[in-house]
mmCIF file of C-alpha atoms in Angstrom:
data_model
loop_
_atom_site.group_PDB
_atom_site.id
_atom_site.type_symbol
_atom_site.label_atom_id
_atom_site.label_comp_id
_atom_site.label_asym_id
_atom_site.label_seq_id
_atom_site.Cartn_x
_atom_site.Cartn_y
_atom_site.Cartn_z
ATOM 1 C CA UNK A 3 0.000 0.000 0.000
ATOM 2 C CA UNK A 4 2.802 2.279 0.556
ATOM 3 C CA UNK A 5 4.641 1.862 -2.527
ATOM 4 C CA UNK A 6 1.657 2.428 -4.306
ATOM 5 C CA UNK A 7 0.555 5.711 -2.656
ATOM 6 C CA UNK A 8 4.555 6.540 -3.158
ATOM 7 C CA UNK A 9 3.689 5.719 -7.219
ATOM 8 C CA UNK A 10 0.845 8.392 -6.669
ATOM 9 C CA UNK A 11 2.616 10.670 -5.270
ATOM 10 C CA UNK A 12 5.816 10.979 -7.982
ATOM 11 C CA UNK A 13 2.761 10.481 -10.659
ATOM 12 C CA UNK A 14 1.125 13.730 -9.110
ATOM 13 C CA UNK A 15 4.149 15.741 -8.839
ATOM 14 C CA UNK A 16 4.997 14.646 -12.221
ATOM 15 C CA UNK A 17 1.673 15.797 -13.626
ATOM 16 C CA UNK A 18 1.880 18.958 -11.486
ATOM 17 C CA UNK A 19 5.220 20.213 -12.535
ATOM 18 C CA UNK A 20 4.099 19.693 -16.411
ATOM 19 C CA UNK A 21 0.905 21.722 -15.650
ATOM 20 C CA UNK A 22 2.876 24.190 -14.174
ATOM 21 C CA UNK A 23 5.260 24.017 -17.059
ATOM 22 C CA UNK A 24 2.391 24.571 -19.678
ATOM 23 C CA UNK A 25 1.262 27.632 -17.759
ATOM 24 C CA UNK A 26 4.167 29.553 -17.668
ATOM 25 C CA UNK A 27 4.377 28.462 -21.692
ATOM 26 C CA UNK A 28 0.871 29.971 -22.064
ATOM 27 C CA UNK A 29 1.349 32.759 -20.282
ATOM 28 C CA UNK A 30 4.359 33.733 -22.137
ATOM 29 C CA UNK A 31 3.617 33.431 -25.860
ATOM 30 C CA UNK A 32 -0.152 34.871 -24.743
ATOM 31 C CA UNK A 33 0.965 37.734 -22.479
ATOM 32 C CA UNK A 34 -1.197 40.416 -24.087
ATOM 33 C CA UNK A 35 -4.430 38.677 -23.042
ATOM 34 C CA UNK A 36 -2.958 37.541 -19.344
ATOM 35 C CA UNK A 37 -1.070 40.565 -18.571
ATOM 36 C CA UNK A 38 -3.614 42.931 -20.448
ATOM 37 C CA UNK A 39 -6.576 41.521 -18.260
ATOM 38 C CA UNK A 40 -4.792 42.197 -15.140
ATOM 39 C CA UNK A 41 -4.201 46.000 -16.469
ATOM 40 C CA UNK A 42 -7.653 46.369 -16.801
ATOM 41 C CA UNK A 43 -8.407 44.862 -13.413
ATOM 42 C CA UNK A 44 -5.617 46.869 -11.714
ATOM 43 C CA UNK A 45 -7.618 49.975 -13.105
ATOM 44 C CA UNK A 46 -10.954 49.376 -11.999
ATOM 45 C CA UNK A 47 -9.054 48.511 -8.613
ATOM 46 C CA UNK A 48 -7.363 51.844 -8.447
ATOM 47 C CA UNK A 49 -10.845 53.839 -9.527
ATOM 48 C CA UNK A 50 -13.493 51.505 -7.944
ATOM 49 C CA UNK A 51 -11.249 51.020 -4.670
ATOM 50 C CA UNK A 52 -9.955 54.274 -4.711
ATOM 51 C CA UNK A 53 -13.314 56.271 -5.211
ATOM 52 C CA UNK A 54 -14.726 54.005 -1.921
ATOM 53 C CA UNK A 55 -12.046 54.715 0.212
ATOM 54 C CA UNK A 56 -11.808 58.585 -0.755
ATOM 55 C CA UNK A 57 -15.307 58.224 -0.232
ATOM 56 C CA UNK A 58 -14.932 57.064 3.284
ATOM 57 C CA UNK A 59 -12.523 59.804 4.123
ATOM 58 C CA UNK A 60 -15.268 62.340 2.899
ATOM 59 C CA UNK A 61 -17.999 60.962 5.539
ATOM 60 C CA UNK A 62 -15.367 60.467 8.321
ATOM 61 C CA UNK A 63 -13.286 63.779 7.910
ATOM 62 C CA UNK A 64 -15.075 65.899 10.071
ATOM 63 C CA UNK A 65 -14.427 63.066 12.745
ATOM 64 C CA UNK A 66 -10.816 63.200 12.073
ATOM 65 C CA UNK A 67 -10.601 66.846 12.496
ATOM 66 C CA UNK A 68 -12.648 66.401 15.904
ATOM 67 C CA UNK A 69 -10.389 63.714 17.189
ATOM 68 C CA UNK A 70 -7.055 66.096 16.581
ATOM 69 C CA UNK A 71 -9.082 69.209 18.133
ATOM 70 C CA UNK A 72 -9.746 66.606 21.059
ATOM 71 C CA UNK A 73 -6.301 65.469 21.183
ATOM 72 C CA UNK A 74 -4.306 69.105 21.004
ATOM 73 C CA UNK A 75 -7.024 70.452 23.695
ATOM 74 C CA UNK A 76 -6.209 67.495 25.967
ATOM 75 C CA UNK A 77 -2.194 68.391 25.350
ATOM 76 C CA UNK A 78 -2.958 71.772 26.421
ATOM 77 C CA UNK A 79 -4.461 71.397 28.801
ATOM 78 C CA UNK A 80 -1.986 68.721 29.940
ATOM 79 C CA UNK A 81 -4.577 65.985 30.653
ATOM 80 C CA UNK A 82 -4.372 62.306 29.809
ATOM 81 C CA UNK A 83 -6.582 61.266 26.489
ATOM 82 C CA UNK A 84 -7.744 58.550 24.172
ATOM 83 C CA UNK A 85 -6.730 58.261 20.172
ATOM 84 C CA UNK A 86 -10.588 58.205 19.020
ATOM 85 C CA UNK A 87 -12.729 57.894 22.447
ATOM 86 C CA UNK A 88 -15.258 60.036 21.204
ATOM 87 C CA UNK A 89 -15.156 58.870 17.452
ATOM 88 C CA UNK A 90 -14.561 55.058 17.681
ATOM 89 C CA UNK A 91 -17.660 54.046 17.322
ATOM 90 C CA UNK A 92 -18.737 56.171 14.205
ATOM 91 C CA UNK A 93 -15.382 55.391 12.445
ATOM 92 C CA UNK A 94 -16.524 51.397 13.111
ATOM 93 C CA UNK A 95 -19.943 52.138 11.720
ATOM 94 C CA UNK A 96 -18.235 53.872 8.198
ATOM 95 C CA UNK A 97 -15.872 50.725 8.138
ATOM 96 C CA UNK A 98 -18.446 48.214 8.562
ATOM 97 C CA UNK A 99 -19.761 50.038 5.506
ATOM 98 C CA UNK A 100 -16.314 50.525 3.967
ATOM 99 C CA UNK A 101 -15.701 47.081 3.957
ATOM 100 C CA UNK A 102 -18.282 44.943 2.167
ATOM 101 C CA UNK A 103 -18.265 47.448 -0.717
ATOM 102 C CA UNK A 104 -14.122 46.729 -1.395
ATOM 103 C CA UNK A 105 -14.867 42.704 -0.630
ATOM 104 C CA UNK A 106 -17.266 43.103 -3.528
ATOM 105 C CA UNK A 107 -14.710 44.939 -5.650
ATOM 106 C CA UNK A 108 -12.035 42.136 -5.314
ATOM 107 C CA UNK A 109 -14.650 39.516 -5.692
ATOM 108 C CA UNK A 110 -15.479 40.598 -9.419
ATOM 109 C CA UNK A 111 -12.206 41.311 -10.288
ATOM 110 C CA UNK A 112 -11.322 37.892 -9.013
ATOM 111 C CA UNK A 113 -13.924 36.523 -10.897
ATOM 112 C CA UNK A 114 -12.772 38.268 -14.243
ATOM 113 C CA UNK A 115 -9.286 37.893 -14.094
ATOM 114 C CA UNK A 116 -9.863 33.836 -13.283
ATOM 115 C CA UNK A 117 -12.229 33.921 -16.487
ATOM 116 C CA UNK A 118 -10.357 35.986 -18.451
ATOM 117 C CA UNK A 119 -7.345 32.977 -17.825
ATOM 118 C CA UNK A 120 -9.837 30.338 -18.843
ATOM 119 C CA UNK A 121 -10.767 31.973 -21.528
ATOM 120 C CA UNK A 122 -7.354 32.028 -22.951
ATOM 121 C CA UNK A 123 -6.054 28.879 -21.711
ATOM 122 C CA UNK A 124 -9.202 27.272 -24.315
ATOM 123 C CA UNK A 125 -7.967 29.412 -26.426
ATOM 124 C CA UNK A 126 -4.746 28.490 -27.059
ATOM 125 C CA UNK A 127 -5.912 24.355 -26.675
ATOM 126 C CA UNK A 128 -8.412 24.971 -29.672
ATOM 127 C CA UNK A 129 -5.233 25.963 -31.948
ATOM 128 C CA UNK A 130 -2.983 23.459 -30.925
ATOM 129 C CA UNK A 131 -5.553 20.911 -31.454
ATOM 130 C CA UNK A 132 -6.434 22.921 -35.161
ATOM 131 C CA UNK A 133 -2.873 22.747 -35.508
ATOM 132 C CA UNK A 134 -2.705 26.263 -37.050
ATOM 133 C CA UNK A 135 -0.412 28.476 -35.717
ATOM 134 C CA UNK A 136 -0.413 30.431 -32.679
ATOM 135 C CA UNK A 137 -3.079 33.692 -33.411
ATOM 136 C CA UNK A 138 -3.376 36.693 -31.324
ATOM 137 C CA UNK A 139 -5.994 37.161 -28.835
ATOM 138 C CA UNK A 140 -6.833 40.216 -28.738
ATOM 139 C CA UNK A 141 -8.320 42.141 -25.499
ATOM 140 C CA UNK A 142 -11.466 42.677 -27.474
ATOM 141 C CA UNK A 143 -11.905 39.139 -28.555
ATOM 142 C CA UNK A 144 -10.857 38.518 -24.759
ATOM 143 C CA UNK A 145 -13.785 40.491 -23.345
ATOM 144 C CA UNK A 146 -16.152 39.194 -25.922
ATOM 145 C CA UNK A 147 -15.337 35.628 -25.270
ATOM 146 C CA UNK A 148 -15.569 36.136 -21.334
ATOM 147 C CA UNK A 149 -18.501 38.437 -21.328
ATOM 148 C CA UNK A 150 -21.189 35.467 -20.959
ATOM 149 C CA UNK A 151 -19.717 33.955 -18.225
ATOM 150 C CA UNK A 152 -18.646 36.850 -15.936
ATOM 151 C CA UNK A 153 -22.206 36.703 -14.007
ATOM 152 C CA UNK A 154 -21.918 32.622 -13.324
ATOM 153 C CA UNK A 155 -18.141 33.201 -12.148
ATOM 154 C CA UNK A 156 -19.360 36.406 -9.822
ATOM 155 C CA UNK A 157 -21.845 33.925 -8.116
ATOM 156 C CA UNK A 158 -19.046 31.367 -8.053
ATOM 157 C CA UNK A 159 -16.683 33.857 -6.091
ATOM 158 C CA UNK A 160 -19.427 34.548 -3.810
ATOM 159 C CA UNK A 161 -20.225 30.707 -3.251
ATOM 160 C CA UNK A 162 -16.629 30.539 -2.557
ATOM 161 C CA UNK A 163 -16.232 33.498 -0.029
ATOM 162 C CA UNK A 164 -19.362 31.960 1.750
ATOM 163 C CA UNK A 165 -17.755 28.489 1.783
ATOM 164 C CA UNK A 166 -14.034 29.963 3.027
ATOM 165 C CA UNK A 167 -15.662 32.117 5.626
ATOM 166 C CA UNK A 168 -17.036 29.206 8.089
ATOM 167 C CA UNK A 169 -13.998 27.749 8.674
ATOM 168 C CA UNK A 170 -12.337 31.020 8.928
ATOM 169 C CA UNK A 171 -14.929 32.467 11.446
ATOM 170 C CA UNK A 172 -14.972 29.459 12.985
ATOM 171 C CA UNK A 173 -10.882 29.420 13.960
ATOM 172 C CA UNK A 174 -11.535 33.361 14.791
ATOM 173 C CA UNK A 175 -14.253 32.101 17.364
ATOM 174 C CA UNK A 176 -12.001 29.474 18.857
ATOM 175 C CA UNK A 177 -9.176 32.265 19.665
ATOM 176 C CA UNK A 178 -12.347 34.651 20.960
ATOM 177 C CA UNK A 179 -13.686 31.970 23.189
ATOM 178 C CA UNK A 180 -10.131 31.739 24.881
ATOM 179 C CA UNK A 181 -9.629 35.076 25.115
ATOM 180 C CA UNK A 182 -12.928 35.793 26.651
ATOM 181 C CA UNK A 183 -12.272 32.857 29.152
ATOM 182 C CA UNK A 184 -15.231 30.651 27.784
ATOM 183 C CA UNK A 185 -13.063 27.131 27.426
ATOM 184 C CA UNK A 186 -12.222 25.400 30.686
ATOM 185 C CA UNK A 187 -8.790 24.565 31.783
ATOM 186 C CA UNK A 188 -7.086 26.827 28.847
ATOM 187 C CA UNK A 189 -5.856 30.440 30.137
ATOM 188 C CA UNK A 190 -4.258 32.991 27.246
ATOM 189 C CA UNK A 191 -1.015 33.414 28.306
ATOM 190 C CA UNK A 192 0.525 36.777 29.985
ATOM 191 C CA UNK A 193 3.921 37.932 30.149
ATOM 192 C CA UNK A 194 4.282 36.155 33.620
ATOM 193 C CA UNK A 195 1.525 33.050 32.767
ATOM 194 C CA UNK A 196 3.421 31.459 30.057
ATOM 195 C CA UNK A 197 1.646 29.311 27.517
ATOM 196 C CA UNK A 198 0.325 26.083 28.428
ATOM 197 C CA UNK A 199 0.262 22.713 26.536
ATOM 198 C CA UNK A 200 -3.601 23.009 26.463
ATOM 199 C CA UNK A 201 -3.206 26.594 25.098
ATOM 200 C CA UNK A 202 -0.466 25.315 22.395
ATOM 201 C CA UNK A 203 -3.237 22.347 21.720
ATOM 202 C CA UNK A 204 -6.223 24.195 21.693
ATOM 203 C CA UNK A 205 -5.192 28.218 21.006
ATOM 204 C CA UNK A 206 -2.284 27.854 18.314
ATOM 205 C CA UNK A 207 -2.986 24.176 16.549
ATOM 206 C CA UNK A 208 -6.446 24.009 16.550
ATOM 207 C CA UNK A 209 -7.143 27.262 14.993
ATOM 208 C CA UNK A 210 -4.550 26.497 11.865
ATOM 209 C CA UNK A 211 -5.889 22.531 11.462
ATOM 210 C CA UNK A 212 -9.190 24.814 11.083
ATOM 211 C CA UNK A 213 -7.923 27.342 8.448
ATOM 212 C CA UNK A 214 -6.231 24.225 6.703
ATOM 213 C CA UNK A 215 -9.135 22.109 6.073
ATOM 214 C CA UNK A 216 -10.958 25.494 5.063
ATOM 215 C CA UNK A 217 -7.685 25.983 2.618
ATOM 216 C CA UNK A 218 -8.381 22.395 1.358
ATOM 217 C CA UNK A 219 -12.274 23.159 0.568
ATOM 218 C CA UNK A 220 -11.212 26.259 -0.942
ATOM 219 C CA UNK A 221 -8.460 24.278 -3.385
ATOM 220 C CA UNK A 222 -11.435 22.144 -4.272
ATOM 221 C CA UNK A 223 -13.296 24.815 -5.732
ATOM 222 C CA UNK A 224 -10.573 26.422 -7.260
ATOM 223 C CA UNK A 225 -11.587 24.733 -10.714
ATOM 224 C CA UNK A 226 -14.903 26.029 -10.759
ATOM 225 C CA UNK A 227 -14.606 29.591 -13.033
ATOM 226 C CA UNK A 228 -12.657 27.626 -15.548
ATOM 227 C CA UNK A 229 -15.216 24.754 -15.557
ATOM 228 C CA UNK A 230 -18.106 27.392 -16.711
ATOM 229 C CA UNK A 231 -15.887 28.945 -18.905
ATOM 230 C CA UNK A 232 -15.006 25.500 -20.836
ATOM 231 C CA UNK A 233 -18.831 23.433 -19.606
ATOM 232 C CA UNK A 234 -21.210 26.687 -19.954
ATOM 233 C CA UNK A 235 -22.543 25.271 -16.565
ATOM 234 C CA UNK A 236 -24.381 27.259 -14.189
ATOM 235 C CA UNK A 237 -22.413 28.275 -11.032
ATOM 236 C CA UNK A 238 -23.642 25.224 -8.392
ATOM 237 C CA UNK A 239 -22.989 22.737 -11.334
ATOM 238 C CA UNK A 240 -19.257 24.339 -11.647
ATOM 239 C CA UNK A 241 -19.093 23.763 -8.317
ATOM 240 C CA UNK A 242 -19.594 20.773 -8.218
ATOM 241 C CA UNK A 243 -18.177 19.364 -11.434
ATOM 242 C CA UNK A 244 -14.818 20.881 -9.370
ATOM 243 C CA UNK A 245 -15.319 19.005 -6.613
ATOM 244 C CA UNK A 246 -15.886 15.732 -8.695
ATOM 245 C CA UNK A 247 -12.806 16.921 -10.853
ATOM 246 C CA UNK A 248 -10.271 17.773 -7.857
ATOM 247 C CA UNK A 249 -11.675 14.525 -6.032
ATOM 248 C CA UNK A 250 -8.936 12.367 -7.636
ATOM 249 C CA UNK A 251 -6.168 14.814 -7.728
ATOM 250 C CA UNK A 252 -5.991 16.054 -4.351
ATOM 251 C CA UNK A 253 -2.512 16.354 -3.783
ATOM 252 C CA UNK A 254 -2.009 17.767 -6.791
ATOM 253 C CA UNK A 255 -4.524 20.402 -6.713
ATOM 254 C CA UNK A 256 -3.684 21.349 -3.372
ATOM 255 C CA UNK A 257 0.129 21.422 -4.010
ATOM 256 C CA UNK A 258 -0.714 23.709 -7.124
ATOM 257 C CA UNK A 259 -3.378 25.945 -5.620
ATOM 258 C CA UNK A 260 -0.645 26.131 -2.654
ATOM 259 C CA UNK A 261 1.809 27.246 -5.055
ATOM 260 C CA UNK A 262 -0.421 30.071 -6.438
ATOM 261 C CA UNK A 263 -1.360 31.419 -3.144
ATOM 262 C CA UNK A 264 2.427 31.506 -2.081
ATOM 263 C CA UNK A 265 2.892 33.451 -5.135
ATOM 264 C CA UNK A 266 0.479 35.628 -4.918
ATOM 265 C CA UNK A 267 1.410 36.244 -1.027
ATOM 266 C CA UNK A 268 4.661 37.116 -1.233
ATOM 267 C CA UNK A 269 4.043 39.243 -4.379
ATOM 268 C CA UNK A 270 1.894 41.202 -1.713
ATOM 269 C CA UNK A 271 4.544 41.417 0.626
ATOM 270 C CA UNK A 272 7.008 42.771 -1.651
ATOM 271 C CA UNK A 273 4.492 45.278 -3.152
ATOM 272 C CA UNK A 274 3.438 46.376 0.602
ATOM 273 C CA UNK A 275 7.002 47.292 1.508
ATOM 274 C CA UNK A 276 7.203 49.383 -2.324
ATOM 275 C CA UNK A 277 3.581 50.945 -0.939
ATOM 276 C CA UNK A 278 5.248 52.213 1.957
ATOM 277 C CA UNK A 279 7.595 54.973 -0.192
ATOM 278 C CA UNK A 280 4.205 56.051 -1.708
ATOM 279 C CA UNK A 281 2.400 56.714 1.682
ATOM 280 C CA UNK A 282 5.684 58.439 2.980
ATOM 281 C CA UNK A 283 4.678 61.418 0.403
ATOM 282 C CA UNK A 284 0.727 61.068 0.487
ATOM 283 C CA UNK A 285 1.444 61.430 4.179
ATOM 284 C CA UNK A 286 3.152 64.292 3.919
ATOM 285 C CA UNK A 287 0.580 65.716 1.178
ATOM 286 C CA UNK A 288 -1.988 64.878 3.827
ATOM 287 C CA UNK A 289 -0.328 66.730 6.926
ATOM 288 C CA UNK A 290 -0.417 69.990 3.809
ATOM 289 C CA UNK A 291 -3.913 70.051 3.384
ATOM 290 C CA UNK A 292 -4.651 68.942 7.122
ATOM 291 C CA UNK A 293 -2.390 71.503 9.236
ATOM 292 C CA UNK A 294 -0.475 68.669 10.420
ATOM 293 C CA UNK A 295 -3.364 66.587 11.557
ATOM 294 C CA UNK A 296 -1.724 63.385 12.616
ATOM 295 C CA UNK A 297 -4.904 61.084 13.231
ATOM 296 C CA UNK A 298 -6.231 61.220 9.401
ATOM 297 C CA UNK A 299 -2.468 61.024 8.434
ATOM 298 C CA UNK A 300 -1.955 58.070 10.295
ATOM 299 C CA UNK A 301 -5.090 56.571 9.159
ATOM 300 C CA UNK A 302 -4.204 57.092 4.947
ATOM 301 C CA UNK A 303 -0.346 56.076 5.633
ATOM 302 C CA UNK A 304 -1.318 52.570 7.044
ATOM 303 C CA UNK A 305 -4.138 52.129 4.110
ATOM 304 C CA UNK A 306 -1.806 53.649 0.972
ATOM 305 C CA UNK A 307 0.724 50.421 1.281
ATOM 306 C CA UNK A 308 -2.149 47.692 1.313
ATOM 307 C CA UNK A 309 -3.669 49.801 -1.650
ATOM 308 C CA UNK A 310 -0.765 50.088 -3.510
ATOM 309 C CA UNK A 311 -0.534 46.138 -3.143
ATOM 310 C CA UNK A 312 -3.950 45.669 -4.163
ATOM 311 C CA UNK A 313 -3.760 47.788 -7.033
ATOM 312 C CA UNK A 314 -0.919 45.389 -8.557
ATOM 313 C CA UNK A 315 -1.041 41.857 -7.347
ATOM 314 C CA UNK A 316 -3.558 41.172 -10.231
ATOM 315 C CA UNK A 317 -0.532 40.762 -12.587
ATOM 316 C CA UNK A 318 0.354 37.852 -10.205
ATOM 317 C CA UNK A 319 -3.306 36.104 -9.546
ATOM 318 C CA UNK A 320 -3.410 36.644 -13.951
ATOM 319 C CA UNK A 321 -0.358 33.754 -14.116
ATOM 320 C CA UNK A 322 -2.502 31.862 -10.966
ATOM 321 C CA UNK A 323 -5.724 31.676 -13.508
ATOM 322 C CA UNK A 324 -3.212 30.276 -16.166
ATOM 323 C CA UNK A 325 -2.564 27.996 -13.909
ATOM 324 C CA UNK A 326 -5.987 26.862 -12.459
ATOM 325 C CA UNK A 327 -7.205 26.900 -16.178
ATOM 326 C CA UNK A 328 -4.268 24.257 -17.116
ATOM 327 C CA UNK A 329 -4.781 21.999 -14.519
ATOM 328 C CA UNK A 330 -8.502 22.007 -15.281
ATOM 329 C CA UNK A 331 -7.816 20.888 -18.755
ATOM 330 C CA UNK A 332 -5.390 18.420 -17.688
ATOM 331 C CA UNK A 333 -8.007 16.801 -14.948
ATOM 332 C CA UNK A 334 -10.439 16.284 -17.492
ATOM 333 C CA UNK A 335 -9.420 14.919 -20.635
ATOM 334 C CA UNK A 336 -5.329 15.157 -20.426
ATOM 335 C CA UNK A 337 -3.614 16.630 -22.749
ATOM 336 C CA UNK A 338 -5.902 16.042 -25.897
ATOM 337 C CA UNK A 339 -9.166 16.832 -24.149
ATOM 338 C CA UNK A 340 -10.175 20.030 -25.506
ATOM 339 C CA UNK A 341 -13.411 22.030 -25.423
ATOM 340 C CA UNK A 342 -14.832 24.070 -27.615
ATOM 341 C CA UNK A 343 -15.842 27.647 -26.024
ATOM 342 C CA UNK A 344 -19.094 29.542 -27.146
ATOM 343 C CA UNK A 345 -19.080 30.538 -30.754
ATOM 344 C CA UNK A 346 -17.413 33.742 -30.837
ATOM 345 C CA UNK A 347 -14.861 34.212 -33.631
ATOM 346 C CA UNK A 348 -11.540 35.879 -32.539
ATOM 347 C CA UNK A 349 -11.255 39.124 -34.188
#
């Protein structure tokens, strides 16, 4: 038995390194339909994002300049004072709002950049099995070709983000429930209360087995976009024809879709750190047209680096949707198995 899962495994890791191989092949000789899509996205980022967080400052300025008045008064007057203690809860109430508008910003452009790879990935399989030579796919032929299936992959996302937040709520609730002193025998540890073993067991493993399996849900889902793109399915049946695909490639999905989201991560990283030069100077821009107001300033220099790194990791997830659409191809049918997408002629 265990030289047979050990055949399984080299077999997977074979097939994964050729998908992975044929993505980065794809995503080279098709770069103006990858890279192009993940311009566009990056755009309606910066203007869709940007326009709901300017927003946000609009409604919450005139707290902002309360909460420095506050602040210098209490300097002045050389008593003790609270960042926010008469704002807090108004500034929660415009996040709360904030919030789900920008999670419904990333989930569309999730959901088009993931078709948009599809979409090219079938693209380039219906030439090679024409056996005519490479064309061009333009970003209008892209758009027309993805344009039917944008609403199916939007409920998709959504599905997704529905499925990925129960076990991520539920780790969150197992680290609130300890904090709040709610699970016998297991104490959060202090700087003289070190950590337990049943804190260890129950505070730090628990929570990450959690997040894992929810990781290993998400990873069987990851197929679906590309399997309406290819299937014309609605969004449930892409759902599950994932699941049923993924079911005997687990390892291999997983160590793919792991592969991505390191990717993607430390893409983010890096981009953070170059966000941080560009809220140096909107920072100082800010203290300009504030009088040196330090709580707004504060507030825009610690959102301008995540922006910055929202604004450009699609040119990462692009080469992740390669990816995803590859290994969909490969999990059903192998390497001749090609699909025919809707008929819209490339122009």
């Amino acid at each position: 038995m265990t030289g047979r899962s050990a055949v399984f495994g080299s077999e997977d890791r074979r097939a994964g390194t050729s998908v992975v191989a044929e993505a980065l092949r794809i995503a080279g000789r098709d770069r103006r339909p990858v890279f192009g899509s993940a311009v566009l996205a990056g755009v309606v980022a910066l203007f869709a994002g940007g326009g709901i967080v300017a927003g946000a400052f609009a409604v919450s300025w005139g707290l902002f300049l309360e909460a420095g008045r506050a602040a210098e008064t209490a300097i002045a007057d050389e008593d003790s004072y609270v960042a926010y203690a008469d704002q807090w809860d108004d500034l929660v109430k415009v996040a709360f709002c904030v919030y789900p508008l920008l999670l419904l910003v990333a989930v569309v452009l999730i959901a088009w950049l993931l078709t948009a790879q599809a979409v090219t990935v079938a693209y380039a399989r219906e030439r090679a099995a024409a056996g005519t030579p490479a064309g061009v796919l333009t970003l209008h032929a892209l758009w027309r070709r993805s344009r039917p299936h944008l609403g199916a992959a939007v409920r998709v996302q959504l599905l997704t983000l529905v499925c990925a937040l129960v076990p991520g709520l539920a780790g969150l609730l197992v680290l609130v429930a300890i904090q709040s002193e709610m699970v016998p025998g297991v104490v959060w540890p202090t700087y003289h209360d070190p950590a337990t073993a049943q804190f260890i067991l129950v505070g730090r493993i628990l929570p990450v087995v959690i997040w894992a399996l929810g990781f290993a849900l998400l990873t069987r889902f990851s197929l679906a976009t590309a399997v309406r793109v290819t299937d014309n399915c609605s969004a449930t049946a892409a759902m599950r024809r994932s699941w049923a695909l993924t079911r005997a490639a687990r390892l291999r999905t997983t160590g793919i879709c792991l592969l991505g989201t390191v990717a993607v991560a430390v893409a983010f990283t890096v981009l953070r750190w170059f966000g941080v030069f560009v809220a140096h100077w909107a920072g100082l821009v800010m203290l300009a047209v504030t009088g040196g107001n330090v709580w707004v300033t504060g507030v825009l220099v610690l959102v301008v680096p995540v922006a910055v790194a929202l604004v450009a990791v699609p040119f990462v997830l692009a080469p992740v949707g390669v990816l995803l659409g590859c290994l969909r191809e490969r999990l059903d049918g192998g390497v001749g198995g090609v699909r025919v997408l809707s008929g819209v002629s490339v122009g």
